C-alpha cells in the first residue's frame, strides 16, 4: 500500500512541477495547433516521460524519487514565486483541482495497461490474483470512483426524464464497446487473463452495469454511501459511496453548486485520513483487500487513495491556482475516449511485437512511442473541437 501511495504521489508531484513552469491556463482563444503541440511536448517531457521511467527502470527508486520531486518542487516554487494569494474561489477553481486528480488517474492507467506486458515492468505492480494490493489494482476502481465524483447524482441534479436519457446515452456506447472488445478478442485469439474479469466480461461491461443499476434505483446522494456500504454489489456499491463522498465534499446543501475551497480542503484531508485508518483496520482485522471480489477493504482502500490525490491538489492550490495544462485539458474532456485509444494502441503493439521477449531499451522506446502517440491523438481531438464524452 505504501508503494502504490508513493507512485501516485510521484505522478501528482510531476504535474505540480509542470504548473510552476506554466504561465497561464490553456484556453480556446489565442492558440494554434503548432503552439498547442509545443505546449503538449513540454507537458509530456515533464509529466508523462518521468512517470513512465518511475514505473519501469526507476521503480526501485520510487521513494527517493518522491523526496527528490518534493525538494525540486519547493525549489522551483520559491524560484518562480508562483504563489497566488488569495487562492482562487468558485466553481472553476474546484473544477481545476478535480481535473488534475482525474488526469493523474488516467496517466497511471494508460501507461500501465501496456507497460505490464513487458518484462521491464515490475511484477509487484501487476494486478493481484485474489488478495493484496498493487498499482494496477486501482484501475477500474479509480475509474468508477472518479466518475462518481462528478456525476449528476453527486451534484443532486435529477429528473426522471433527464436521468433515463443520460443513462441511455452513457450505457449504449459502453455496451457497444464491451461487445466490440469481446468479439475482437475472440476473433483474433487475443490473450485475455480470465482471472481479471472472467472469460467474457470486461471493463466496459462493468461501467455499463454500474450505469444501469444507478438508473434503475435513484438513490439520494446523501444516503447513497450508506446503501453502497451495505450492499457492496460489485462496483455499484463503490460508485454509490463515491457519490456520497463527492456530495459531502462539494455539493451538500447547495444543489448544483460547489462549497468554498477552504472548507473543501479541510474536509478532503480529514476524510482521507479517516479512510486510510479504516483501510488499515479492515485489511488487518476483517478481511484482506481483494480487487477480484471488490470487497469492503478494497473499496475503502481505493477511496482513500483517490482522496489522497485530491487532498494533495487542494493543499497546493495557493501555489498554482486554477491553471489547466494542454494535456490535462485534452484528457479530462475525453476520459473514456483516451482509455479507448490506449486500448487500441495496446492491442496494436501486442499484435505486432512479442512483448515478453523485448529488451529493456526497446521496451522503453515502444512505450515512449505509445504514450506520445496517445497524447497527440487526444490533443488533436480536443483542438478539433470533437466531443466524445458520454460518461
mmCIF file of C-alpha atoms in Angstrom:
data_model
loop_
_atom_site.group_PDB
_atom_site.id
_atom_site.type_symbol
_atom_site.label_atom_id
_atom_site.label_comp_id
_atom_site.label_asym_id
_atom_site.label_seq_id
_atom_site.Cartn_x
_atom_site.Cartn_y
_atom_site.Cartn_z
ATOM 1 C CA UNK A 1 0.000 0.000 0.000
ATOM 2 C CA UNK A 2 2.888 2.347 0.769
ATOM 3 C CA UNK A 3 4.484 1.681 -2.623
ATOM 4 C CA UNK A 4 1.245 2.422 -4.509
ATOM 5 C CA UNK A 5 0.752 5.589 -2.476
ATOM 6 C CA UNK A 6 4.299 6.746 -3.294
ATOM 7 C CA UNK A 7 3.843 6.051 -7.001
ATOM 8 C CA UNK A 8 0.634 8.099 -7.136
ATOM 9 C CA UNK A 9 2.321 10.896 -5.216
ATOM 10 C CA UNK A 10 5.104 10.964 -7.805
ATOM 11 C CA UNK A 11 2.662 11.444 -10.674
ATOM 12 C CA UNK A 12 0.851 14.230 -8.806
ATOM 13 C CA UNK A 13 4.153 15.914 -7.896
ATOM 14 C CA UNK A 14 5.272 15.854 -11.522
ATOM 15 C CA UNK A 15 2.039 17.567 -12.525
ATOM 16 C CA UNK A 16 2.541 20.187 -9.817
ATOM 17 C CA UNK A 17 6.097 20.720 -11.036
ATOM 18 C CA UNK A 18 4.745 21.395 -14.516
ATOM 19 C CA UNK A 19 2.404 24.037 -13.075
ATOM 20 C CA UNK A 20 5.387 26.028 -11.815
ATOM 21 C CA UNK A 21 6.531 26.465 -15.439
ATOM 22 C CA UNK A 22 3.048 27.189 -16.765
ATOM 23 C CA UNK A 23 2.494 30.928 -17.158
ATOM 24 C CA UNK A 24 -1.209 30.692 -17.910
ATOM 25 C CA UNK A 25 -4.063 28.287 -18.370
ATOM 26 C CA UNK A 26 -4.868 26.833 -21.750
ATOM 27 C CA UNK A 27 -7.926 28.425 -23.322
ATOM 28 C CA UNK A 28 -9.779 28.374 -26.593
ATOM 29 C CA UNK A 29 -8.515 31.779 -27.664
ATOM 30 C CA UNK A 30 -5.040 32.759 -28.846
ATOM 31 C CA UNK A 31 -3.861 29.269 -29.656
ATOM 32 C CA UNK A 32 -2.929 27.463 -32.832
ATOM 33 C CA UNK A 33 -2.065 23.857 -33.482
ATOM 34 C CA UNK A 34 1.683 24.416 -33.636
ATOM 35 C CA UNK A 35 1.864 26.186 -30.278
ATOM 36 C CA UNK A 36 -0.596 23.717 -28.767
ATOM 37 C CA UNK A 37 1.632 20.770 -29.751
ATOM 38 C CA UNK A 38 4.680 22.626 -28.430
ATOM 39 C CA UNK A 39 2.994 23.047 -25.055
ATOM 40 C CA UNK A 40 1.993 19.383 -25.170
ATOM 41 C CA UNK A 41 5.636 18.399 -25.722
ATOM 42 C CA UNK A 42 6.615 20.226 -22.538
ATOM 43 C CA UNK A 43 3.748 18.550 -20.648
ATOM 44 C CA UNK A 44 4.891 15.177 -21.925
ATOM 45 C CA UNK A 45 8.566 15.649 -21.021
ATOM 46 C CA UNK A 46 7.796 16.876 -17.502
ATOM 47 C CA UNK A 47 4.852 14.627 -16.606
ATOM 48 C CA UNK A 48 4.422 11.528 -18.759
ATOM 49 C CA UNK A 49 8.016 10.570 -19.566
ATOM 50 C CA UNK A 50 9.282 10.708 -15.948
ATOM 51 C CA UNK A 51 6.194 8.776 -14.826
ATOM 52 C CA UNK A 52 6.972 6.089 -17.386
ATOM 53 C CA UNK A 53 10.547 5.822 -16.096
ATOM 54 C CA UNK A 54 9.431 5.692 -12.448
ATOM 55 C CA UNK A 55 7.037 2.853 -13.276
ATOM 56 C CA UNK A 56 9.763 0.858 -15.028
ATOM 57 C CA UNK A 57 13.535 1.399 -14.815
ATOM 58 C CA UNK A 58 13.346 3.645 -11.729
ATOM 59 C CA UNK A 59 10.793 1.531 -9.853
ATOM 60 C CA UNK A 60 13.264 0.571 -7.125
ATOM 61 C CA UNK A 61 13.950 4.262 -6.535
ATOM 62 C CA UNK A 62 10.326 5.334 -6.130
ATOM 63 C CA UNK A 63 10.736 6.682 -2.586
ATOM 64 C CA UNK A 64 13.896 8.545 -3.492
ATOM 65 C CA UNK A 65 12.026 9.999 -6.477
ATOM 66 C CA UNK A 66 9.273 11.225 -4.149
ATOM 67 C CA UNK A 67 11.744 13.013 -1.885
ATOM 68 C CA UNK A 68 13.628 14.448 -4.857
ATOM 69 C CA UNK A 69 10.443 15.725 -6.512
ATOM 70 C CA UNK A 70 9.268 17.375 -3.290
ATOM 71 C CA UNK A 71 12.602 19.204 -2.938
ATOM 72 C CA UNK A 72 12.623 20.173 -6.620
ATOM 73 C CA UNK A 73 9.044 21.428 -6.387
ATOM 74 C CA UNK A 74 9.836 23.546 -3.355
ATOM 75 C CA UNK A 75 12.931 24.976 -5.022
ATOM 76 C CA UNK A 76 11.175 25.784 -8.305
ATOM 77 C CA UNK A 77 8.196 27.282 -6.496
ATOM 78 C CA UNK A 78 10.380 29.651 -4.488
ATOM 79 C CA UNK A 79 12.444 30.460 -7.569
ATOM 80 C CA UNK A 80 9.414 31.237 -9.717
ATOM 81 C CA UNK A 81 7.474 32.819 -6.853
ATOM 82 C CA UNK A 82 4.329 31.042 -8.031
ATOM 83 C CA UNK A 83 2.190 31.942 -5.027
ATOM 84 C CA UNK A 84 -1.357 33.042 -5.819
ATOM 85 C CA UNK A 85 -2.817 34.928 -2.850
ATOM 86 C CA UNK A 86 -5.670 34.878 -2.243
ATOM 87 C CA UNK A 87 -6.415 31.418 -3.552
ATOM 88 C CA UNK A 88 -8.930 31.220 -6.363
ATOM 89 C CA UNK A 89 -12.527 30.510 -5.361
ATOM 90 C CA UNK A 90 -15.574 29.483 -7.337
ATOM 91 C CA UNK A 91 -16.580 26.513 -9.466
ATOM 92 C CA UNK A 92 -13.686 26.917 -11.914
ATOM 93 C CA UNK A 93 -11.092 26.665 -9.146
ATOM 94 C CA UNK A 94 -12.590 23.481 -7.694
ATOM 95 C CA UNK A 95 -13.091 22.038 -11.163
ATOM 96 C CA UNK A 96 -9.394 22.580 -11.951
ATOM 97 C CA UNK A 97 -8.377 20.557 -8.892
ATOM 98 C CA UNK A 98 -10.798 17.751 -9.741
ATOM 99 C CA UNK A 99 -9.482 17.731 -13.324
ATOM 100 C CA UNK A 100 -5.919 17.310 -12.059
ATOM 101 C CA UNK A 101 -6.969 14.341 -9.948
ATOM 102 C CA UNK A 102 -8.781 12.698 -12.848
ATOM 103 C CA UNK A 103 -5.823 13.169 -15.189
ATOM 104 C CA UNK A 104 -3.385 11.680 -12.656
ATOM 105 C CA UNK A 105 -5.589 8.580 -12.581
ATOM 106 C CA UNK A 106 -5.746 8.344 -16.365
ATOM 107 C CA UNK A 107 -1.992 8.816 -16.864
ATOM 108 C CA UNK A 108 -1.347 5.929 -14.469
ATOM 109 C CA UNK A 109 -3.942 3.770 -16.226
ATOM 110 C CA UNK A 110 -2.837 4.251 -19.830
ATOM 111 C CA UNK A 111 0.855 3.789 -19.022
ATOM 112 C CA UNK A 112 0.279 0.600 -17.022
ATOM 113 C CA UNK A 113 -2.012 -1.253 -19.437
ATOM 114 C CA UNK A 114 0.798 -1.597 -21.973
ATOM 115 C CA UNK A 115 3.849 -1.487 -19.699
ATOM 116 C CA UNK A 116 2.638 -4.580 -17.827
ATOM 117 C CA UNK A 117 3.164 -6.672 -20.975
ATOM 118 C CA UNK A 118 6.920 -6.027 -20.873
ATOM 119 C CA UNK A 119 9.467 -7.599 -18.539
ATOM 120 C CA UNK A 120 10.724 -4.135 -17.634
ATOM 121 C CA UNK A 121 7.514 -3.547 -15.661
ATOM 122 C CA UNK A 122 7.848 -4.850 -12.056
ATOM 123 C CA UNK A 123 5.568 -7.801 -11.363
ATOM 124 C CA UNK A 124 4.663 -6.305 -7.981
ATOM 125 C CA UNK A 125 2.794 -3.553 -9.858
ATOM 126 C CA UNK A 126 0.675 -6.030 -11.859
ATOM 127 C CA UNK A 127 -2.830 -6.999 -10.754
ATOM 128 C CA UNK A 128 -3.053 -9.370 -7.826
ATOM 129 C CA UNK A 129 -4.767 -12.732 -8.323
ATOM 130 C CA UNK A 130 -7.013 -12.829 -5.247
ATOM 131 C CA UNK A 131 -5.770 -10.849 -2.252
ATOM 132 C CA UNK A 132 -3.302 -7.991 -1.897
ATOM 133 C CA UNK A 133 -2.641 -4.577 -3.406
ATOM 134 C CA UNK A 134 -0.776 -3.330 -6.440
ATOM 135 C CA UNK A 135 -0.696 -0.262 -8.675
ATOM 136 C CA UNK A 136 -2.870 -1.862 -11.352
ATOM 137 C CA UNK A 137 -5.478 -2.982 -8.822
ATOM 138 C CA UNK A 138 -6.510 0.672 -8.655
ATOM 139 C CA UNK A 139 -7.553 0.815 -12.327
ATOM 140 C CA UNK A 140 -11.240 0.072 -12.657
ATOM 141 C CA UNK A 141 -11.982 1.111 -9.080
ATOM 142 C CA UNK A 142 -10.498 4.562 -9.557
ATOM 143 C CA UNK A 143 -12.248 4.955 -12.902
ATOM 144 C CA UNK A 144 -15.632 4.191 -11.321
ATOM 145 C CA UNK A 145 -14.920 6.466 -8.371
ATOM 146 C CA UNK A 146 -13.711 9.476 -10.350
ATOM 147 C CA UNK A 147 -16.856 9.329 -12.472
ATOM 148 C CA UNK A 148 -18.953 9.198 -9.313
ATOM 149 C CA UNK A 149 -17.247 12.380 -8.078
ATOM 150 C CA UNK A 150 -18.609 14.455 -10.974
ATOM 151 C CA UNK A 151 -21.841 12.548 -11.535
ATOM 152 C CA UNK A 152 -25.307 14.084 -11.694
ATOM 153 C CA UNK A 153 -26.187 12.077 -8.588
ATOM 154 C CA UNK A 154 -23.372 13.697 -6.588
ATOM 155 C CA UNK A 155 -24.470 17.145 -7.774
ATOM 156 C CA UNK A 156 -28.023 16.278 -6.684
ATOM 157 C CA UNK A 157 -29.355 17.151 -10.128
ATOM 158 C CA UNK A 158 -32.134 14.785 -11.073
ATOM 159 C CA UNK A 159 -35.359 14.482 -13.017
ATOM 160 C CA UNK A 160 -36.939 11.270 -14.254
ATOM 161 C CA UNK A 161 -36.656 12.111 -17.944
ATOM 162 C CA UNK A 162 -33.127 13.506 -17.876
ATOM 163 C CA UNK A 163 -31.918 10.591 -15.732
ATOM 164 C CA UNK A 164 -33.136 7.944 -18.175
ATOM 165 C CA UNK A 165 -31.916 9.937 -21.148
ATOM 166 C CA UNK A 166 -28.484 10.312 -19.560
ATOM 167 C CA UNK A 167 -28.446 6.605 -18.690
ATOM 168 C CA UNK A 168 -29.233 5.644 -22.281
ATOM 169 C CA UNK A 169 -26.508 7.940 -23.614
ATOM 170 C CA UNK A 170 -23.897 6.565 -21.240
ATOM 171 C CA UNK A 171 -24.855 2.883 -21.320
ATOM 172 C CA UNK A 172 -25.333 2.285 -25.049
ATOM 173 C CA UNK A 173 -21.772 3.223 -26.132
ATOM 174 C CA UNK A 174 -20.324 1.275 -23.201
ATOM 175 C CA UNK A 175 -22.240 -1.863 -24.163
ATOM 176 C CA UNK A 176 -21.199 -1.458 -27.792
ATOM 177 C CA UNK A 177 -17.562 -1.088 -26.743
ATOM 178 C CA UNK A 178 -17.865 -4.083 -24.434
ATOM 179 C CA UNK A 179 -19.237 -6.332 -27.164
ATOM 180 C CA UNK A 180 -16.745 -4.958 -29.693
ATOM 181 C CA UNK A 181 -13.889 -5.860 -27.347
ATOM 182 C CA UNK A 182 -15.369 -9.318 -26.741
ATOM 183 C CA UNK A 183 -15.777 -10.051 -30.470
ATOM 184 C CA UNK A 184 -12.311 -8.687 -31.247
ATOM 185 C CA UNK A 185 -10.511 -10.699 -28.583
ATOM 186 C CA UNK A 186 -12.316 -13.911 -29.595
ATOM 187 C CA UNK A 187 -11.801 -13.471 -33.334
ATOM 188 C CA UNK A 188 -8.111 -12.529 -33.031
ATOM 189 C CA UNK A 189 -7.453 -15.076 -30.295
ATOM 190 C CA UNK A 190 -6.083 -12.170 -28.250
ATOM 191 C CA UNK A 191 -4.647 -13.040 -24.834
ATOM 192 C CA UNK A 192 -7.158 -12.457 -22.011
ATOM 193 C CA UNK A 193 -6.389 -13.030 -18.348
ATOM 194 C CA UNK A 194 -9.558 -14.769 -17.143
ATOM 195 C CA UNK A 195 -8.660 -14.128 -13.515
ATOM 196 C CA UNK A 196 -9.331 -10.438 -14.056
ATOM 197 C CA UNK A 197 -12.918 -10.262 -15.346
ATOM 198 C CA UNK A 198 -13.726 -13.833 -16.337
ATOM 199 C CA UNK A 199 -13.997 -15.278 -19.847
ATOM 200 C CA UNK A 200 -16.492 -12.911 -21.483
ATOM 201 C CA UNK A 201 -16.735 -9.908 -19.132
ATOM 202 C CA UNK A 202 -14.629 -6.750 -19.447
ATOM 203 C CA UNK A 203 -14.068 -3.219 -18.154
ATOM 204 C CA UNK A 204 -16.751 -1.643 -20.374
ATOM 205 C CA UNK A 205 -19.437 -4.086 -19.213
ATOM 206 C CA UNK A 206 -18.597 -3.164 -15.621
ATOM 207 C CA UNK A 207 -19.120 0.552 -16.306
ATOM 208 C CA UNK A 208 -22.350 -0.188 -18.184
ATOM 209 C CA UNK A 209 -23.623 -2.312 -15.295
ATOM 210 C CA UNK A 210 -22.941 0.491 -12.833
ATOM 211 C CA UNK A 211 -24.786 2.966 -15.045
ATOM 212 C CA UNK A 212 -27.805 0.674 -15.448
ATOM 213 C CA UNK A 213 -28.032 -0.045 -11.711
ATOM 214 C CA UNK A 214 -27.794 3.661 -10.885
ATOM 215 C CA UNK A 215 -30.583 4.477 -13.352
ATOM 216 C CA UNK A 216 -32.960 1.798 -12.073
ATOM 217 C CA UNK A 217 -32.582 2.813 -8.433
ATOM 218 C CA UNK A 218 -32.206 6.566 -7.992
ATOM 219 C CA UNK A 219 -30.693 6.935 -4.530
ATOM 220 C CA UNK A 220 -30.399 10.439 -2.995
ATOM 221 C CA UNK A 221 -26.754 11.487 -2.793
ATOM 222 C CA UNK A 222 -26.778 11.977 0.986
ATOM 223 C CA UNK A 223 -27.878 8.341 1.520
ATOM 224 C CA UNK A 224 -26.077 6.604 -1.345
ATOM 225 C CA UNK A 225 -22.920 5.887 0.650
ATOM 226 C CA UNK A 226 -24.915 4.088 3.336
ATOM 227 C CA UNK A 227 -26.618 1.887 0.749
ATOM 228 C CA UNK A 228 -23.329 1.322 -1.065
ATOM 229 C CA UNK A 229 -21.624 0.177 2.146
ATOM 230 C CA UNK A 230 -24.451 -2.227 2.947
ATOM 231 C CA UNK A 231 -24.859 -3.917 -0.423
ATOM 232 C CA UNK A 232 -21.372 -3.716 -1.954
ATOM 233 C CA UNK A 233 -22.629 -5.471 -5.131
ATOM 234 C CA UNK A 234 -19.585 -5.107 -7.126
ATOM 235 C CA UNK A 235 -18.559 -1.822 -8.295
ATOM 236 C CA UNK A 236 -22.010 -0.288 -7.956
ATOM 237 C CA UNK A 237 -21.539 -0.092 -4.188
ATOM 238 C CA UNK A 238 -18.239 1.726 -4.728
ATOM 239 C CA UNK A 239 -19.947 4.151 -7.116
ATOM 240 C CA UNK A 240 -22.634 4.954 -4.541
ATOM 241 C CA UNK A 241 -20.020 5.560 -1.860
ATOM 242 C CA UNK A 242 -18.176 7.856 -4.266
ATOM 243 C CA UNK A 243 -21.397 9.780 -4.930
ATOM 244 C CA UNK A 244 -21.970 10.473 -1.233
ATOM 245 C CA UNK A 245 -18.326 11.390 -0.627
ATOM 246 C CA UNK A 246 -18.454 13.877 -3.510
ATOM 247 C CA UNK A 247 -21.803 15.243 -2.318
ATOM 248 C CA UNK A 248 -20.379 15.726 1.182
ATOM 249 C CA UNK A 249 -17.230 17.427 -0.107
ATOM 250 C CA UNK A 250 -18.601 19.667 -2.844
ATOM 251 C CA UNK A 251 -22.383 19.912 -3.115
ATOM 252 C CA UNK A 252 -24.070 19.296 0.261
ATOM 253 C CA UNK A 253 -26.998 21.683 0.899
ATOM 254 C CA UNK A 254 -26.085 23.556 -2.292
ATOM 255 C CA UNK A 255 -27.818 21.830 -5.220
ATOM 256 C CA UNK A 256 -25.716 22.187 -8.347
ATOM 257 C CA UNK A 257 -23.209 24.466 -6.575
ATOM 258 C CA UNK A 258 -19.818 23.798 -5.009
ATOM 259 C CA UNK A 259 -18.783 24.823 -1.482
ATOM 260 C CA UNK A 260 -15.815 27.073 -0.693
ATOM 261 C CA UNK A 261 -12.378 25.723 -1.411
ATOM 262 C CA UNK A 262 -11.078 26.287 2.113
ATOM 263 C CA UNK A 263 -13.861 24.229 3.646
ATOM 264 C CA UNK A 264 -13.492 21.586 0.960
ATOM 265 C CA UNK A 265 -9.756 21.364 1.594
ATOM 266 C CA UNK A 266 -10.293 20.631 5.303
ATOM 267 C CA UNK A 267 -12.973 18.033 4.596
ATOM 268 C CA UNK A 268 -10.887 16.196 1.997
ATOM 269 C CA UNK A 269 -7.859 15.984 4.283
ATOM 270 C CA UNK A 270 -9.923 14.692 7.216
ATOM 271 C CA UNK A 271 -11.761 12.161 5.056
ATOM 272 C CA UNK A 272 -8.502 10.956 3.537
ATOM 273 C CA UNK A 273 -7.076 10.287 6.995
ATOM 274 C CA UNK A 274 -10.271 8.545 8.129
ATOM 275 C CA UNK A 275 -10.400 6.270 5.085
ATOM 276 C CA UNK A 276 -6.715 5.364 5.431
ATOM 277 C CA UNK A 277 -7.255 4.395 9.076
ATOM 278 C CA UNK A 278 -10.294 2.315 8.066
ATOM 279 C CA UNK A 279 -8.272 0.670 5.292
ATOM 280 C CA UNK A 280 -5.543 -0.466 7.682
ATOM 281 C CA UNK A 281 -8.024 -1.682 10.316
ATOM 282 C CA UNK A 282 -10.261 -3.593 7.884
ATOM 283 C CA UNK A 283 -7.352 -5.113 5.961
ATOM 284 C CA UNK A 284 -5.745 -6.356 9.179
ATOM 285 C CA UNK A 285 -8.725 -7.331 11.337
ATOM 286 C CA UNK A 286 -11.658 -8.049 8.978
ATOM 287 C CA UNK A 287 -10.600 -9.224 5.520
ATOM 288 C CA UNK A 288 -7.635 -8.557 3.289
ATOM 289 C CA UNK A 289 -8.020 -6.281 0.281
ATOM 290 C CA UNK A 290 -9.289 -8.102 -2.803
ATOM 291 C CA UNK A 291 -9.852 -6.360 -6.124
ATOM 292 C CA UNK A 292 -11.196 -9.581 -7.595
ATOM 293 C CA UNK A 293 -14.047 -9.681 -5.064
ATOM 294 C CA UNK A 294 -14.354 -5.881 -4.770
ATOM 295 C CA UNK A 295 -14.797 -6.350 -1.029
ATOM 296 C CA UNK A 296 -15.162 -3.639 1.605
ATOM 297 C CA UNK A 297 -11.404 -3.436 2.217
ATOM 298 C CA UNK A 298 -10.751 -2.856 -1.493
ATOM 299 C CA UNK A 299 -13.441 -0.185 -1.795
ATOM 300 C CA UNK A 300 -12.185 1.717 1.248
ATOM 301 C CA UNK A 301 -8.575 1.490 0.001
ATOM 302 C CA UNK A 302 -9.475 2.882 -3.438
ATOM 303 C CA UNK A 303 -11.447 5.727 -1.843
ATOM 304 C CA UNK A 304 -8.515 6.502 0.491
ATOM 305 C CA UNK A 305 -6.003 6.699 -2.377
ATOM 306 C CA UNK A 306 -8.261 8.824 -4.546
ATOM 307 C CA UNK A 307 -8.913 11.207 -1.654
ATOM 308 C CA UNK A 308 -5.148 11.349 -1.080
ATOM 309 C CA UNK A 309 -4.545 12.618 -4.621
ATOM 310 C CA UNK A 310 -7.427 15.084 -4.308
ATOM 311 C CA UNK A 311 -6.072 16.340 -0.981
ATOM 312 C CA UNK A 312 -2.625 16.926 -2.480
ATOM 313 C CA UNK A 313 -4.098 19.051 -5.271
ATOM 314 C CA UNK A 314 -6.291 21.109 -2.959
ATOM 315 C CA UNK A 315 -3.457 21.666 -0.478
ATOM 316 C CA UNK A 316 -1.230 23.080 -3.223
ATOM 317 C CA UNK A 317 -3.902 25.404 -4.562
ATOM 318 C CA UNK A 318 -2.304 28.536 -3.183
ATOM 319 C CA UNK A 319 0.796 27.749 -5.216
ATOM 320 C CA UNK A 320 -0.753 27.029 -8.593
ATOM 321 C CA UNK A 321 -4.264 28.482 -8.667
ATOM 322 C CA UNK A 322 -6.558 27.046 -11.326
ATOM 323 C CA UNK A 323 -4.110 26.536 -14.190
ATOM 324 C CA UNK A 324 -5.031 23.906 -16.790
ATOM 325 C CA UNK A 325 -2.374 22.194 -18.896
ATOM 326 C CA UNK A 326 -2.847 21.241 -22.544
ATOM 327 C CA UNK A 327 -2.504 17.533 -21.779
ATOM 328 C CA UNK A 328 -4.704 17.865 -18.715
ATOM 329 C CA UNK A 329 -7.485 19.574 -20.622
ATOM 330 C CA UNK A 330 -7.406 17.107 -23.521
ATOM 331 C CA UNK A 331 -7.598 14.008 -21.317
ATOM 332 C CA UNK A 332 -10.123 15.415 -18.847
ATOM 333 C CA UNK A 333 -12.530 16.319 -21.641
ATOM 334 C CA UNK A 334 -12.268 12.879 -23.234
ATOM 335 C CA UNK A 335 -11.700 10.401 -20.411
ATOM 336 C CA UNK A 336 -13.276 7.317 -21.921
ATOM 337 C CA UNK A 337 -12.019 8.187 -25.392
ATOM 338 C CA UNK A 338 -8.446 8.339 -24.086
ATOM 339 C CA UNK A 339 -8.864 4.934 -22.460
ATOM 340 C CA UNK A 340 -10.326 3.526 -25.669
ATOM 341 C CA UNK A 341 -7.431 4.869 -27.772
ATOM 342 C CA UNK A 342 -4.976 3.471 -25.213
ATOM 343 C CA UNK A 343 -6.578 0.034 -25.542
ATOM 344 C CA UNK A 344 -6.451 0.173 -29.334
ATOM 345 C CA UNK A 345 -2.770 1.142 -29.320
ATOM 346 C CA UNK A 346 -2.037 -1.546 -26.723
ATOM 347 C CA UNK A 347 -3.695 -4.157 -28.905
ATOM 348 C CA UNK A 348 -1.757 -2.936 -31.937
ATOM 349 C CA UNK A 349 1.552 -3.265 -30.085
ATOM 350 C CA UNK A 350 0.726 -6.721 -28.754
ATOM 351 C CA UNK A 351 -0.283 -7.971 -32.193
ATOM 352 C CA UNK A 352 2.905 -6.569 -33.730
ATOM 353 C CA UNK A 353 5.505 -7.371 -31.080
ATOM 354 C CA UNK A 354 6.199 -10.359 -28.834
ATOM 355 C CA UNK A 355 6.456 -8.117 -25.787
ATOM 356 C CA UNK A 356 7.726 -10.730 -23.339
ATOM 357 C CA UNK A 357 10.979 -11.117 -25.277
ATOM 358 C CA UNK A 358 11.631 -7.415 -25.925
ATOM 359 C CA UNK A 359 14.789 -5.929 -24.384
ATOM 360 C CA UNK A 360 14.568 -3.154 -21.796
ATOM 361 C CA UNK A 361 15.785 -0.433 -24.158
ATOM 362 C CA UNK A 362 13.365 -1.484 -26.904
ATOM 363 C CA UNK A 363 10.531 -1.659 -24.391
ATOM 364 C CA UNK A 364 11.187 1.917 -23.285
ATOM 365 C CA UNK A 365 11.227 3.128 -26.894
ATOM 366 C CA UNK A 366 7.940 1.367 -27.645
ATOM 367 C CA UNK A 367 6.327 2.774 -24.502
ATOM 368 C CA UNK A 368 7.553 6.280 -25.355
ATOM 369 C CA UNK A 369 6.096 5.984 -28.878
ATOM 370 C CA UNK A 370 2.829 4.625 -27.478
ATOM 371 C CA UNK A 371 2.384 7.287 -24.786
ATOM 372 C CA UNK A 372 3.394 10.174 -27.086
ATOM 373 C CA UNK A 373 1.046 8.981 -29.812
ATOM 374 C CA UNK A 374 -1.805 8.736 -27.340
ATOM 375 C CA UNK A 375 -1.155 12.253 -26.032
ATOM 376 C CA UNK A 376 -1.003 13.707 -29.551
ATOM 377 C CA UNK A 377 -4.250 11.977 -30.567
ATOM 378 C CA UNK A 378 -6.083 13.323 -27.513
ATOM 379 C CA UNK A 379 -4.778 16.873 -28.020
ATOM 380 C CA UNK A 380 -5.733 16.786 -31.713
ATOM 381 C CA UNK A 381 -9.179 15.543 -30.708
ATOM 382 C CA UNK A 382 -9.539 18.390 -28.239
ATOM 383 C CA UNK A 383 -8.123 21.001 -30.619
ATOM 384 C CA UNK A 384 -10.555 19.999 -33.353
ATOM 385 C CA UNK A 385 -13.477 20.512 -31.012
ATOM 386 C CA UNK A 386 -14.758 16.944 -31.323
ATOM 387 C CA UNK A 387 -16.995 15.982 -28.412
ATOM 388 C CA UNK A 388 -16.604 12.373 -27.374
ATOM 389 C CA UNK A 389 -17.875 12.335 -23.838
ATOM 390 C CA UNK A 390 -20.834 10.226 -22.840
ATOM 391 C CA UNK A 391 -19.972 9.100 -19.299
#
